[in-house]
mmCIF file of N, CA and C in Angstrom:
data_model
loop_
_atom_site.group_PDB
_atom_site.id
_atom_site.type_symbol
_atom_site.label_atom_id
_atom_site.label_comp_id
_atom_site.label_asym_id
_atom_site.label_seq_id
_atom_site.Cartn_x
_atom_site.Cartn_y
_atom_site.Cartn_z
ATOM 1 N N UNK A 2 106.935 76.298 124.146
ATOM 2 C CA UNK A 2 107.101 77.021 125.531
ATOM 3 C C UNK A 2 108.089 77.115 126.259
ATOM 4 N N UNK A 3 109.215 75.790 125.679
ATOM 5 C CA UNK A 3 110.725 76.050 126.428
ATOM 6 C C UNK A 3 111.519 76.721 125.747
ATOM 7 N N UNK A 4 111.554 76.802 124.674
ATOM 8 C CA UNK A 4 112.398 77.796 122.666
ATOM 9 C C UNK A 4 111.455 79.232 123.587
ATOM 10 N N UNK A 5 110.871 79.603 124.234
ATOM 11 C CA UNK A 5 110.307 80.843 124.081
ATOM 12 C C UNK A 5 110.672 80.861 125.429
ATOM 13 N N UNK A 6 110.999 80.097 126.604
ATOM 14 C CA UNK A 6 111.517 80.857 128.455
ATOM 15 C C UNK A 6 113.257 80.892 127.728
ATOM 16 N N UNK A 7 113.280 79.351 126.912
ATOM 17 C CA UNK A 7 115.361 79.949 126.538
ATOM 18 C C UNK A 7 115.771 81.311 126.047
ATOM 19 N N UNK A 8 114.546 81.880 125.501
ATOM 20 C CA UNK A 8 114.503 83.333 124.266
ATOM 21 C C UNK A 8 115.178 84.071 125.242
ATOM 22 N N UNK A 9 113.605 84.100 126.227
ATOM 23 C CA UNK A 9 112.838 85.541 127.408
ATOM 24 C C UNK A 9 114.993 85.416 128.020
ATOM 25 N N UNK A 10 115.128 84.034 128.229
ATOM 26 C CA UNK A 10 116.585 84.428 130.026
ATOM 27 C C UNK A 10 117.739 84.490 128.149
ATOM 28 N N UNK A 11 117.263 84.389 127.293
ATOM 29 C CA UNK A 11 118.633 85.480 126.758
ATOM 30 C C UNK A 11 118.934 86.659 126.511
ATOM 31 N N UNK A 12 116.920 87.304 126.427
ATOM 32 C CA UNK A 12 117.076 88.414 126.068
ATOM 33 C C UNK A 12 117.739 89.148 127.370
ATOM 34 N N UNK A 13 117.008 89.107 128.498
ATOM 35 C CA UNK A 13 117.502 89.425 129.695
ATOM 36 C C UNK A 13 118.435 89.108 130.225
ATOM 37 N N UNK A 14 119.272 88.318 129.701
ATOM 38 C CA UNK A 14 121.045 88.049 130.254
ATOM 39 C C UNK A 14 121.730 89.115 128.679
ATOM 40 N N UNK A 15 121.258 88.980 127.993
ATOM 41 C CA UNK A 15 122.377 90.517 127.161
ATOM 42 C C UNK A 15 121.538 92.092 126.850
ATOM 43 N N UNK A 16 120.566 92.308 128.107
ATOM 44 C CA UNK A 16 120.142 93.315 128.513
ATOM 45 C C UNK A 16 120.796 94.368 128.737
ATOM 46 N N UNK A 17 121.307 94.387 129.771
ATOM 47 C CA UNK A 17 123.662 95.135 130.271
ATOM 48 C C UNK A 17 123.720 95.561 129.162
ATOM 49 N N UNK A 18 124.381 94.454 128.521
ATOM 50 C CA UNK A 18 124.881 94.994 126.347
ATOM 51 C C UNK A 18 123.809 95.077 126.142
ATOM 52 N N UNK A 19 122.741 95.958 126.144
ATOM 53 C CA UNK A 19 122.745 96.671 124.859
ATOM 54 C C UNK A 19 122.299 98.014 125.414
ATOM 55 N N UNK A 20 122.191 97.973 127.497
ATOM 56 C CA UNK A 20 122.084 98.955 127.353
ATOM 57 C C UNK A 20 122.699 99.881 127.763
ATOM 58 N N UNK A 21 124.615 99.297 128.114
ATOM 59 C CA UNK A 21 125.315 100.235 127.975
ATOM 60 C C UNK A 21 125.897 100.200 126.595
ATOM 61 N N UNK A 22 125.656 99.956 125.633
ATOM 62 C CA UNK A 22 125.843 100.882 124.027
ATOM 63 C C UNK A 22 125.505 101.904 123.896
ATOM 64 N N UNK A 23 123.825 101.753 124.553
ATOM 65 C CA UNK A 23 123.191 103.253 124.180
ATOM 66 C C UNK A 23 123.899 104.673 125.568
ATOM 67 N N UNK A 24 124.336 103.937 126.477
ATOM 68 C CA UNK A 24 124.776 104.937 127.691
ATOM 69 C C UNK A 24 125.499 105.640 126.965
ATOM 70 N N UNK A 25 126.290 106.133 125.771
ATOM 71 C CA UNK A 25 127.906 105.969 125.303
ATOM 72 C C UNK A 25 127.298 106.442 123.718
ATOM 73 N N UNK A 26 125.854 107.167 123.014
ATOM 74 C CA UNK A 26 126.181 106.508 121.687
ATOM 75 C C UNK A 26 127.699 107.945 121.037
ATOM 76 N N UNK A 27 127.925 108.677 122.257
ATOM 77 C CA UNK A 27 129.348 109.984 121.137
ATOM 78 C C UNK A 27 130.176 109.042 121.466
ATOM 79 N N UNK A 28 130.169 106.868 121.724
ATOM 80 C CA UNK A 28 131.851 106.505 121.166
ATOM 81 C C UNK A 28 133.016 107.347 121.486
ATOM 82 N N UNK A 29 132.521 108.367 123.218
ATOM 83 C CA UNK A 29 134.185 108.748 123.470
ATOM 84 C C UNK A 29 133.843 108.750 125.050
ATOM 85 N N UNK A 30 135.255 108.540 125.376
ATOM 86 C CA UNK A 30 135.376 107.936 126.884
ATOM 87 C C UNK A 30 136.237 108.809 127.963
ATOM 88 N N UNK A 31 136.181 109.923 128.687
ATOM 89 C CA UNK A 31 136.959 110.709 128.763
ATOM 90 C C UNK A 31 137.785 110.398 130.825
ATOM 91 N N UNK A 32 139.151 110.147 131.106
ATOM 92 C CA UNK A 32 139.495 110.554 131.916
ATOM 93 C C UNK A 32 140.512 111.294 132.079
ATOM 94 N N UNK A 33 140.289 111.896 132.758
ATOM 95 C CA UNK A 33 140.449 113.238 132.959
ATOM 96 C C UNK A 33 141.287 114.107 132.088
ATOM 97 N N UNK A 34 142.976 114.007 132.026
ATOM 98 C CA UNK A 34 142.940 114.954 130.719
ATOM 99 C C UNK A 34 142.836 114.303 129.320
ATOM 100 N N UNK A 35 142.716 113.049 129.504
ATOM 101 C CA UNK A 35 142.805 112.057 128.385
ATOM 102 C C UNK A 35 141.570 111.607 128.206
ATOM 103 N N UNK A 36 140.765 112.139 126.497
ATOM 104 C CA UNK A 36 139.986 111.713 125.323
ATOM 105 C C UNK A 36 139.958 110.681 124.798
ATOM 106 N N UNK A 37 139.160 108.985 125.085
ATOM 107 C CA UNK A 37 139.259 108.075 123.633
ATOM 108 C C UNK A 37 139.105 108.193 123.336
ATOM 109 N N UNK A 38 138.699 107.737 121.282
ATOM 110 C CA UNK A 38 137.638 107.990 120.595
ATOM 111 C C UNK A 38 137.611 106.701 120.774
ATOM 112 N N UNK A 39 136.535 105.865 119.766
ATOM 113 C CA UNK A 39 136.679 104.654 118.908
ATOM 114 C C UNK A 39 135.174 104.759 118.925
ATOM 115 N N UNK A 40 135.400 103.241 117.625
ATOM 116 C CA UNK A 40 134.351 103.394 116.113
ATOM 117 C C UNK A 40 134.704 101.946 115.666
ATOM 118 N N UNK A 41 133.556 100.884 115.239
ATOM 119 C CA UNK A 41 134.067 100.044 114.437
ATOM 120 C C UNK A 41 133.097 99.714 113.733
ATOM 121 N N UNK A 42 133.412 99.094 112.397
ATOM 122 C CA UNK A 42 132.877 98.829 111.422
ATOM 123 C C UNK A 42 133.042 98.080 110.377
ATOM 124 N N UNK A 43 131.911 98.097 109.174
ATOM 125 C CA UNK A 43 132.743 96.984 108.624
ATOM 126 C C UNK A 43 134.068 97.193 107.528
ATOM 127 N N UNK A 44 135.008 96.371 107.625
ATOM 128 C CA UNK A 44 135.911 97.666 106.491
ATOM 129 C C UNK A 44 136.006 97.403 104.361
ATOM 130 N N UNK A 45 134.344 96.984 105.152
ATOM 131 C CA UNK A 45 134.091 97.291 103.053
ATOM 132 C C UNK A 45 133.761 98.750 102.550
ATOM 133 N N UNK A 46 133.210 99.010 103.820
ATOM 134 C CA UNK A 46 132.826 100.485 103.671
ATOM 135 C C UNK A 46 134.014 101.237 103.774
ATOM 136 N N UNK A 47 135.535 100.673 103.449
ATOM 137 C CA UNK A 47 136.590 101.687 103.111
ATOM 138 C C UNK A 47 136.697 102.496 101.554
ATOM 139 N N UNK A 48 137.704 103.202 101.582
ATOM 140 C CA UNK A 48 137.210 103.641 100.013
ATOM 141 C C UNK A 48 139.297 103.151 99.789
ATOM 142 N N UNK A 49 139.060 102.417 98.321
ATOM 143 C CA UNK A 49 140.376 101.459 98.383
ATOM 144 C C UNK A 49 141.936 102.224 98.892
ATOM 145 N N UNK A 50 140.789 103.342 98.017
ATOM 146 C CA UNK A 50 142.793 104.426 98.062
ATOM 147 C C UNK A 50 142.945 104.062 99.790
ATOM 148 N N UNK A 51 142.090 104.393 100.519
ATOM 149 C CA UNK A 51 142.255 104.628 102.290
ATOM 150 C C UNK A 51 142.833 103.404 103.236
ATOM 151 N N UNK A 52 142.191 101.501 102.541
ATOM 152 C CA UNK A 52 143.017 100.638 102.806
ATOM 153 C C UNK A 52 143.370 100.305 102.454
ATOM 154 N N UNK A 53 144.570 101.285 101.459
ATOM 155 C CA UNK A 53 145.724 100.900 100.318
ATOM 156 C C UNK A 53 146.848 101.758 101.557
ATOM 157 N N UNK A 54 146.239 102.823 101.763
ATOM 158 C CA UNK A 54 146.919 103.506 102.764
ATOM 159 C C UNK A 54 147.136 103.390 104.112
ATOM 160 N N UNK A 55 146.224 102.770 104.510
ATOM 161 C CA UNK A 55 146.223 101.880 105.932
ATOM 162 C C UNK A 55 147.059 101.255 106.763
ATOM 163 N N UNK A 56 146.335 99.898 105.476
ATOM 164 C CA UNK A 56 147.305 98.787 105.568
ATOM 165 C C UNK A 56 146.663 97.150 106.318
ATOM 166 N N UNK A 57 144.825 98.767 105.421
ATOM 167 C CA UNK A 57 143.677 97.753 106.266
ATOM 168 C C UNK A 57 142.959 96.544 105.153
ATOM 169 N N UNK A 58 142.730 95.455 105.685
ATOM 170 C CA UNK A 58 142.253 94.927 104.102
ATOM 171 C C UNK A 58 140.229 94.829 104.024
ATOM 172 N N UNK A 59 140.126 95.069 103.109
ATOM 173 C CA UNK A 59 138.809 95.257 102.496
ATOM 174 C C UNK A 59 138.189 93.921 102.337
ATOM 175 N N UNK A 60 137.342 93.426 103.469
ATOM 176 C CA UNK A 60 136.575 92.319 102.844
ATOM 177 C C UNK A 60 135.310 92.584 103.876
ATOM 178 N N UNK A 61 133.974 91.458 103.132
ATOM 179 C CA UNK A 61 133.447 91.223 104.411
ATOM 180 C C UNK A 61 132.674 91.458 104.956
ATOM 181 N N UNK A 62 133.898 90.426 105.199
ATOM 182 C CA UNK A 62 133.969 89.407 106.650
ATOM 183 C C UNK A 62 135.097 90.573 107.420
ATOM 184 N N UNK A 63 134.997 91.532 107.575
ATOM 185 C CA UNK A 63 136.343 91.860 108.173
ATOM 186 C C UNK A 63 136.142 93.237 109.184
ATOM 187 N N UNK A 64 135.533 93.390 109.746
ATOM 188 C CA UNK A 64 135.642 94.837 110.728
ATOM 189 C C UNK A 64 137.441 95.222 110.845
ATOM 190 N N UNK A 65 136.510 96.893 110.761
ATOM 191 C CA UNK A 65 137.456 97.292 111.443
ATOM 192 C C UNK A 65 137.257 98.379 113.394
ATOM 193 N N UNK A 66 138.199 98.387 113.857
ATOM 194 C CA UNK A 66 138.099 99.349 115.394
ATOM 195 C C UNK A 66 139.561 100.440 114.944
ATOM 196 N N UNK A 67 138.157 102.026 115.476
ATOM 197 C CA UNK A 67 139.824 103.352 116.015
ATOM 198 C C UNK A 67 139.622 103.018 116.798
ATOM 199 N N UNK A 68 140.728 104.336 117.731
ATOM 200 C CA UNK A 68 141.325 104.463 118.482
ATOM 201 C C UNK A 68 141.747 105.637 117.807
ATOM 202 N N UNK A 69 141.510 106.829 119.048
ATOM 203 C CA UNK A 69 142.091 107.653 118.922
ATOM 204 C C UNK A 69 142.319 108.244 120.190
ATOM 205 N N UNK A 70 143.313 108.732 121.046
ATOM 206 C CA UNK A 70 143.819 109.773 121.883
ATOM 207 C C UNK A 70 144.371 110.875 122.273
ATOM 208 N N UNK A 71 143.512 111.567 123.058
ATOM 209 C CA UNK A 71 143.859 113.037 122.559
ATOM 210 C C UNK A 71 143.898 113.186 124.485
ATOM 211 N N UNK A 72 145.413 114.357 124.116
ATOM 212 C CA UNK A 72 146.142 114.524 125.620
ATOM 213 C C UNK A 72 146.094 115.673 125.834
ATOM 214 N N UNK A 73 145.065 116.354 126.522
ATOM 215 C CA UNK A 73 145.182 118.137 127.064
ATOM 216 C C UNK A 73 144.682 118.180 125.201
ATOM 217 N N UNK A 74 143.600 117.217 124.865
ATOM 218 C CA UNK A 74 142.794 118.492 123.449
ATOM 219 C C UNK A 74 144.092 118.352 122.472
ATOM 220 N N UNK A 75 144.878 117.248 123.157
ATOM 221 C CA UNK A 75 146.162 117.626 121.625
ATOM 222 C C UNK A 75 145.934 115.214 120.681
ATOM 223 N N UNK A 76 146.848 115.805 119.179
ATOM 224 C CA UNK A 76 147.157 114.304 119.649
ATOM 225 C C UNK A 76 148.197 113.236 120.121
ATOM 226 N N UNK A 77 147.565 112.596 120.651
ATOM 227 C CA UNK A 77 148.522 111.764 122.188
ATOM 228 C C UNK A 77 148.837 110.755 121.625
ATOM 229 N N UNK A 78 150.067 109.988 121.683
ATOM 230 C CA UNK A 78 150.730 109.113 121.531
ATOM 231 C C UNK A 78 149.923 107.841 122.957
ATOM 232 N N UNK A 79 150.350 106.339 122.459
ATOM 233 C CA UNK A 79 149.859 105.716 123.623
ATOM 234 C C UNK A 79 150.003 103.611 122.787
ATOM 235 N N UNK A 80 149.813 103.399 124.192
ATOM 236 C CA UNK A 80 148.721 101.805 124.102
ATOM 237 C C UNK A 80 148.565 101.037 123.857
ATOM 238 N N UNK A 81 147.216 100.090 122.507
ATOM 239 C CA UNK A 81 146.339 99.658 122.765
ATOM 240 C C UNK A 81 146.854 98.382 122.710
ATOM 241 N N UNK A 82 146.146 98.029 123.349
ATOM 242 C CA UNK A 82 145.269 96.591 123.287
ATOM 243 C C UNK A 82 143.682 95.919 123.665
ATOM 244 N N UNK A 83 143.890 95.347 123.219
ATOM 245 C CA UNK A 83 142.500 94.787 123.646
ATOM 246 C C UNK A 83 142.142 93.434 122.972
ATOM 247 N N UNK A 84 140.786 92.728 123.180
ATOM 248 C CA UNK A 84 140.341 91.673 122.737
ATOM 249 C C UNK A 84 138.679 92.401 122.278
ATOM 250 N N UNK A 85 138.288 91.636 121.507
ATOM 251 C CA UNK A 85 136.857 91.574 120.802
ATOM 252 C C UNK A 85 136.290 90.303 120.993
ATOM 253 N N UNK A 86 135.077 89.961 122.079
ATOM 254 C CA UNK A 86 134.217 89.260 121.642
ATOM 255 C C UNK A 86 132.949 89.280 121.129
ATOM 256 N N UNK A 87 131.755 88.162 120.776
ATOM 257 C CA UNK A 87 130.349 88.145 120.632
ATOM 258 C C UNK A 87 130.073 87.445 121.830
ATOM 259 N N UNK A 88 128.333 87.457 121.253
ATOM 260 C CA UNK A 88 127.457 87.510 122.103
ATOM 261 C C UNK A 88 127.806 86.136 123.097
ATOM 262 N N UNK A 89 128.345 84.707 121.868
ATOM 263 C CA UNK A 89 128.209 83.622 122.494
ATOM 264 C C UNK A 89 129.516 83.793 123.460
ATOM 265 N N UNK A 90 130.475 84.347 123.477
ATOM 266 C CA UNK A 90 131.354 84.812 124.757
ATOM 267 C C UNK A 90 132.669 84.482 123.614
ATOM 268 N N UNK A 91 133.168 83.650 122.628
ATOM 269 C CA UNK A 91 134.187 83.735 121.589
ATOM 270 C C UNK A 91 134.698 84.639 121.458
ATOM 271 N N UNK A 92 136.289 85.217 121.642
ATOM 272 C CA UNK A 92 136.610 86.530 121.943
ATOM 273 C C UNK A 92 138.272 85.719 121.573
ATOM 274 N N UNK A 93 138.664 87.047 120.752
ATOM 275 C CA UNK A 93 140.122 86.956 120.591
ATOM 276 C C UNK A 93 140.629 88.345 120.402
ATOM 277 N N UNK A 94 141.994 88.230 120.727
ATOM 278 C CA UNK A 94 142.438 89.427 120.211
ATOM 279 C C UNK A 94 142.809 90.218 119.098
ATOM 280 N N UNK A 95 143.432 91.373 120.165
ATOM 281 C CA UNK A 95 143.400 92.536 118.509
ATOM 282 C C UNK A 95 143.935 93.205 118.842
ATOM 283 N N UNK A 96 144.353 92.929 117.353
ATOM 284 C CA UNK A 96 146.858 94.146 117.587
ATOM 285 C C UNK A 96 146.366 94.820 116.418
ATOM 286 N N UNK A 97 147.028 96.305 118.099
ATOM 287 C CA UNK A 97 146.631 97.857 116.905
ATOM 288 C C UNK A 97 148.153 97.686 116.473
ATOM 289 N N UNK A 98 147.570 98.930 115.313
ATOM 290 C CA UNK A 98 149.087 99.656 114.397
ATOM 291 C C UNK A 98 148.687 100.431 114.686
ATOM 292 N N UNK A 99 149.525 101.674 114.400
ATOM 293 C CA UNK A 99 149.598 103.373 114.587
ATOM 294 C C UNK A 99 149.826 103.542 113.756
ATOM 295 N N UNK A 100 148.115 105.044 112.898
ATOM 296 C CA UNK A 100 148.560 105.218 111.663
ATOM 297 C C UNK A 100 148.625 106.269 112.024
ATOM 298 N N UNK A 101 148.358 107.572 111.120
ATOM 299 C CA UNK A 101 149.195 109.594 110.769
ATOM 300 C C UNK A 101 148.627 109.682 109.902
ATOM 301 N N UNK A 102 148.620 110.923 110.430
ATOM 302 C CA UNK A 102 148.388 111.665 108.791
ATOM 303 C C UNK A 102 147.654 112.585 109.169
ATOM 304 N N UNK A 103 147.386 114.162 109.004
ATOM 305 C CA UNK A 103 147.448 115.307 108.925
ATOM 306 C C UNK A 103 147.882 115.753 110.272
ATOM 307 N N UNK A 104 148.794 115.233 111.031
ATOM 308 C CA UNK A 104 149.441 115.278 112.477
ATOM 309 C C UNK A 104 147.705 114.824 113.381
ATOM 310 N N UNK A 105 147.461 113.800 113.057
ATOM 311 C CA UNK A 105 146.194 112.520 113.693
ATOM 312 C C UNK A 105 147.209 111.701 113.674
ATOM 313 N N UNK A 106 146.629 111.105 115.039
ATOM 314 C CA UNK A 106 147.505 109.516 115.066
ATOM 315 C C UNK A 106 146.443 108.989 115.809
ATOM 316 N N UNK A 107 145.965 107.501 115.016
ATOM 317 C CA UNK A 107 145.068 106.230 115.568
ATOM 318 C C UNK A 107 145.750 105.466 115.572
ATOM 319 N N UNK A 108 144.689 104.402 115.806
ATOM 320 C CA UNK A 108 145.121 103.189 116.137
ATOM 321 C C UNK A 108 144.237 101.832 115.338
ATOM 322 N N UNK A 109 144.440 101.713 114.729
ATOM 323 C CA UNK A 109 143.745 100.671 113.665
ATOM 324 C C UNK A 109 143.772 98.723 114.579
ATOM 325 N N UNK A 110 142.340 97.894 114.617
ATOM 326 C CA UNK A 110 142.750 96.768 114.337
ATOM 327 C C UNK A 110 141.736 96.397 113.517
ATOM 328 N N UNK A 111 141.691 95.233 112.565
ATOM 329 C CA UNK A 111 140.442 94.391 111.908
ATOM 330 C C UNK A 111 140.303 92.920 113.192
ATOM 331 N N UNK A 112 139.187 92.291 112.820
ATOM 332 C CA UNK A 112 139.053 92.122 113.353
ATOM 333 C C UNK A 112 137.009 90.547 112.260
ATOM 334 N N UNK A 113 137.135 89.147 113.236
ATOM 335 C CA UNK A 113 136.233 88.744 111.927
ATOM 336 C C UNK A 113 134.817 89.084 111.798
ATOM 337 N N UNK A 114 134.003 89.822 111.627
ATOM 338 C CA UNK A 114 132.624 89.696 111.156
ATOM 339 C C UNK A 114 131.556 88.360 110.683
ATOM 340 N N UNK A 115 131.431 87.267 111.211
ATOM 341 C CA UNK A 115 130.634 86.394 110.480
ATOM 342 C C UNK A 115 129.216 86.569 110.170
ATOM 343 N N UNK A 116 128.540 87.740 110.641
ATOM 344 C CA UNK A 116 127.105 87.683 110.305
ATOM 345 C C UNK A 116 126.577 89.435 111.833
ATOM 346 N N UNK A 117 125.851 89.385 111.135
ATOM 347 C CA UNK A 117 125.496 90.812 112.165
ATOM 348 C C UNK A 117 125.472 90.475 113.029
ATOM 349 N N UNK A 118 126.181 91.060 114.333
ATOM 350 C CA UNK A 118 126.285 90.893 115.540
ATOM 351 C C UNK A 118 126.419 91.644 116.784
ATOM 352 N N UNK A 119 126.048 91.864 117.781
ATOM 353 C CA UNK A 119 126.885 92.909 118.819
ATOM 354 C C UNK A 119 128.021 92.063 118.573
ATOM 355 N N UNK A 120 129.360 93.158 118.995
ATOM 356 C CA UNK A 120 130.286 92.601 119.601
ATOM 357 C C UNK A 120 130.398 93.680 121.602
ATOM 358 N N UNK A 121 131.045 93.248 121.823
ATOM 359 C CA UNK A 121 131.470 93.200 123.178
ATOM 360 C C UNK A 121 133.712 93.822 122.761
ATOM 361 N N UNK A 122 133.703 94.759 123.184
ATOM 362 C CA UNK A 122 135.834 94.980 123.299
ATOM 363 C C UNK A 122 135.883 96.170 124.608
ATOM 364 N N UNK A 123 136.793 95.025 124.855
ATOM 365 C CA UNK A 123 137.584 95.327 125.901
ATOM 366 C C UNK A 123 139.088 96.337 125.423
ATOM 367 N N UNK A 124 139.375 97.590 125.930
ATOM 368 C CA UNK A 124 140.196 97.824 125.464
ATOM 369 C C UNK A 124 141.112 98.323 126.506
ATOM 370 N N UNK A 125 142.938 97.556 126.368
ATOM 371 C CA UNK A 125 143.828 98.652 127.351
ATOM 372 C C UNK A 125 144.079 100.262 126.837
ATOM 373 N N UNK A 126 143.745 101.113 127.616
ATOM 374 C CA UNK A 126 145.153 102.099 126.252
ATOM 375 C C UNK A 126 146.258 102.933 127.673
ATOM 376 N N UNK A 127 147.271 102.384 126.837
ATOM 377 C CA UNK A 127 148.367 103.763 128.326
ATOM 378 C C UNK A 127 148.514 104.343 128.062
ATOM 379 N N UNK A 128 148.259 105.063 128.255
ATOM 380 C CA UNK A 128 149.119 106.448 127.953
ATOM 381 C C UNK A 128 149.799 107.399 128.883
ATOM 382 N N UNK A 129 151.311 108.522 128.581
ATOM 383 C CA UNK A 129 151.783 108.858 130.032
ATOM 384 C C UNK A 129 152.607 107.742 131.431
ATOM 385 N N UNK A 130 152.137 106.750 130.647
ATOM 386 C CA UNK A 130 152.321 105.924 132.243
ATOM 387 C C UNK A 130 151.605 105.734 132.483
ATOM 388 N N UNK A 131 150.177 105.847 132.417
ATOM 389 C CA UNK A 131 148.411 105.471 133.281
ATOM 390 C C UNK A 131 148.400 104.765 132.463
ATOM 391 N N UNK A 132 147.715 103.767 132.665
ATOM 392 C CA UNK A 132 147.135 102.591 132.213
ATOM 393 C C UNK A 132 145.151 102.954 131.643
ATOM 394 N N UNK A 133 144.343 102.905 131.170
ATOM 395 C CA UNK A 133 142.701 103.168 131.501
ATOM 396 C C UNK A 133 142.324 101.974 130.418
ATOM 397 N N UNK A 134 141.085 101.302 131.370
ATOM 398 C CA UNK A 134 140.201 100.167 130.568
ATOM 399 C C UNK A 134 139.121 100.518 130.077
ATOM 400 N N UNK A 135 138.637 100.116 129.175
ATOM 401 C CA UNK A 135 137.409 101.318 128.495
ATOM 402 C C UNK A 135 137.038 100.107 127.792
ATOM 403 N N UNK A 136 135.435 99.543 128.656
ATOM 404 C CA UNK A 136 134.385 97.968 127.532
ATOM 405 C C UNK A 136 133.393 98.715 126.760
ATOM 406 N N UNK A 137 133.354 98.286 125.914
ATOM 407 C CA UNK A 137 131.853 99.027 124.735
ATOM 408 C C UNK A 137 131.118 98.010 124.246
ATOM 409 N N UNK A 138 130.192 98.092 123.599
ATOM 410 C CA UNK A 138 129.490 96.643 122.788
ATOM 411 C C UNK A 138 129.042 98.056 121.978
ATOM 412 N N UNK A 139 129.036 97.403 120.110
ATOM 413 C CA UNK A 139 128.710 97.961 119.109
ATOM 414 C C UNK A 139 127.580 96.871 118.260
ATOM 415 N N UNK A 140 126.781 97.342 117.356
ATOM 416 C CA UNK A 140 126.316 96.727 116.830
ATOM 417 C C UNK A 140 127.087 96.588 115.951
ATOM 418 N N UNK A 141 127.908 94.889 114.690
ATOM 419 C CA UNK A 141 128.408 95.637 113.695
ATOM 420 C C UNK A 141 127.471 94.596 112.663
ATOM 421 N N UNK A 142 127.656 94.367 111.431
ATOM 422 C CA UNK A 142 127.408 94.462 110.190
ATOM 423 C C UNK A 142 128.498 93.940 108.990
ATOM 424 N N UNK A 143 128.420 92.629 108.683
ATOM 425 C CA UNK A 143 129.311 92.187 107.436
ATOM 426 C C UNK A 143 128.859 93.416 106.086
ATOM 427 N N UNK A 144 130.097 93.510 105.155
ATOM 428 C CA UNK A 144 129.853 94.172 104.571
ATOM 429 C C UNK A 144 128.941 93.765 103.278
ATOM 430 N N UNK A 145 128.686 94.672 102.654
ATOM 431 C CA UNK A 145 128.592 94.097 100.865
ATOM 432 C C UNK A 145 128.608 94.037 99.701
#
């Protein structure tokens, strides 16, 4: 009975995180004329050549977070920083680097994925001297 009570309490505490993810299924957030697109996935999903071209490591235990910024509907430069944490509260800093291809600019960071779980990402995006904060959660699965 005690285990059931602990389980139900855990679900209640995690419910706002699940709801936040459903609120933005399109994986973008607008801040006036700045739109930030983001997504997280297992790095093993990358084609080997894409991983090599972007300097990313393909691994079953690594995820990739991509962030792209449009300002007035054009690719924009930004400074992106942030953290990722699991539902136990363990937090790790994200180290972003800029990549570009065919005029598109994106920022990528890798993070550990030890098991299938919901991860919480807290990002700060600075563009044009203005800082924007973005928080989202996403289910991430280790690669195969």
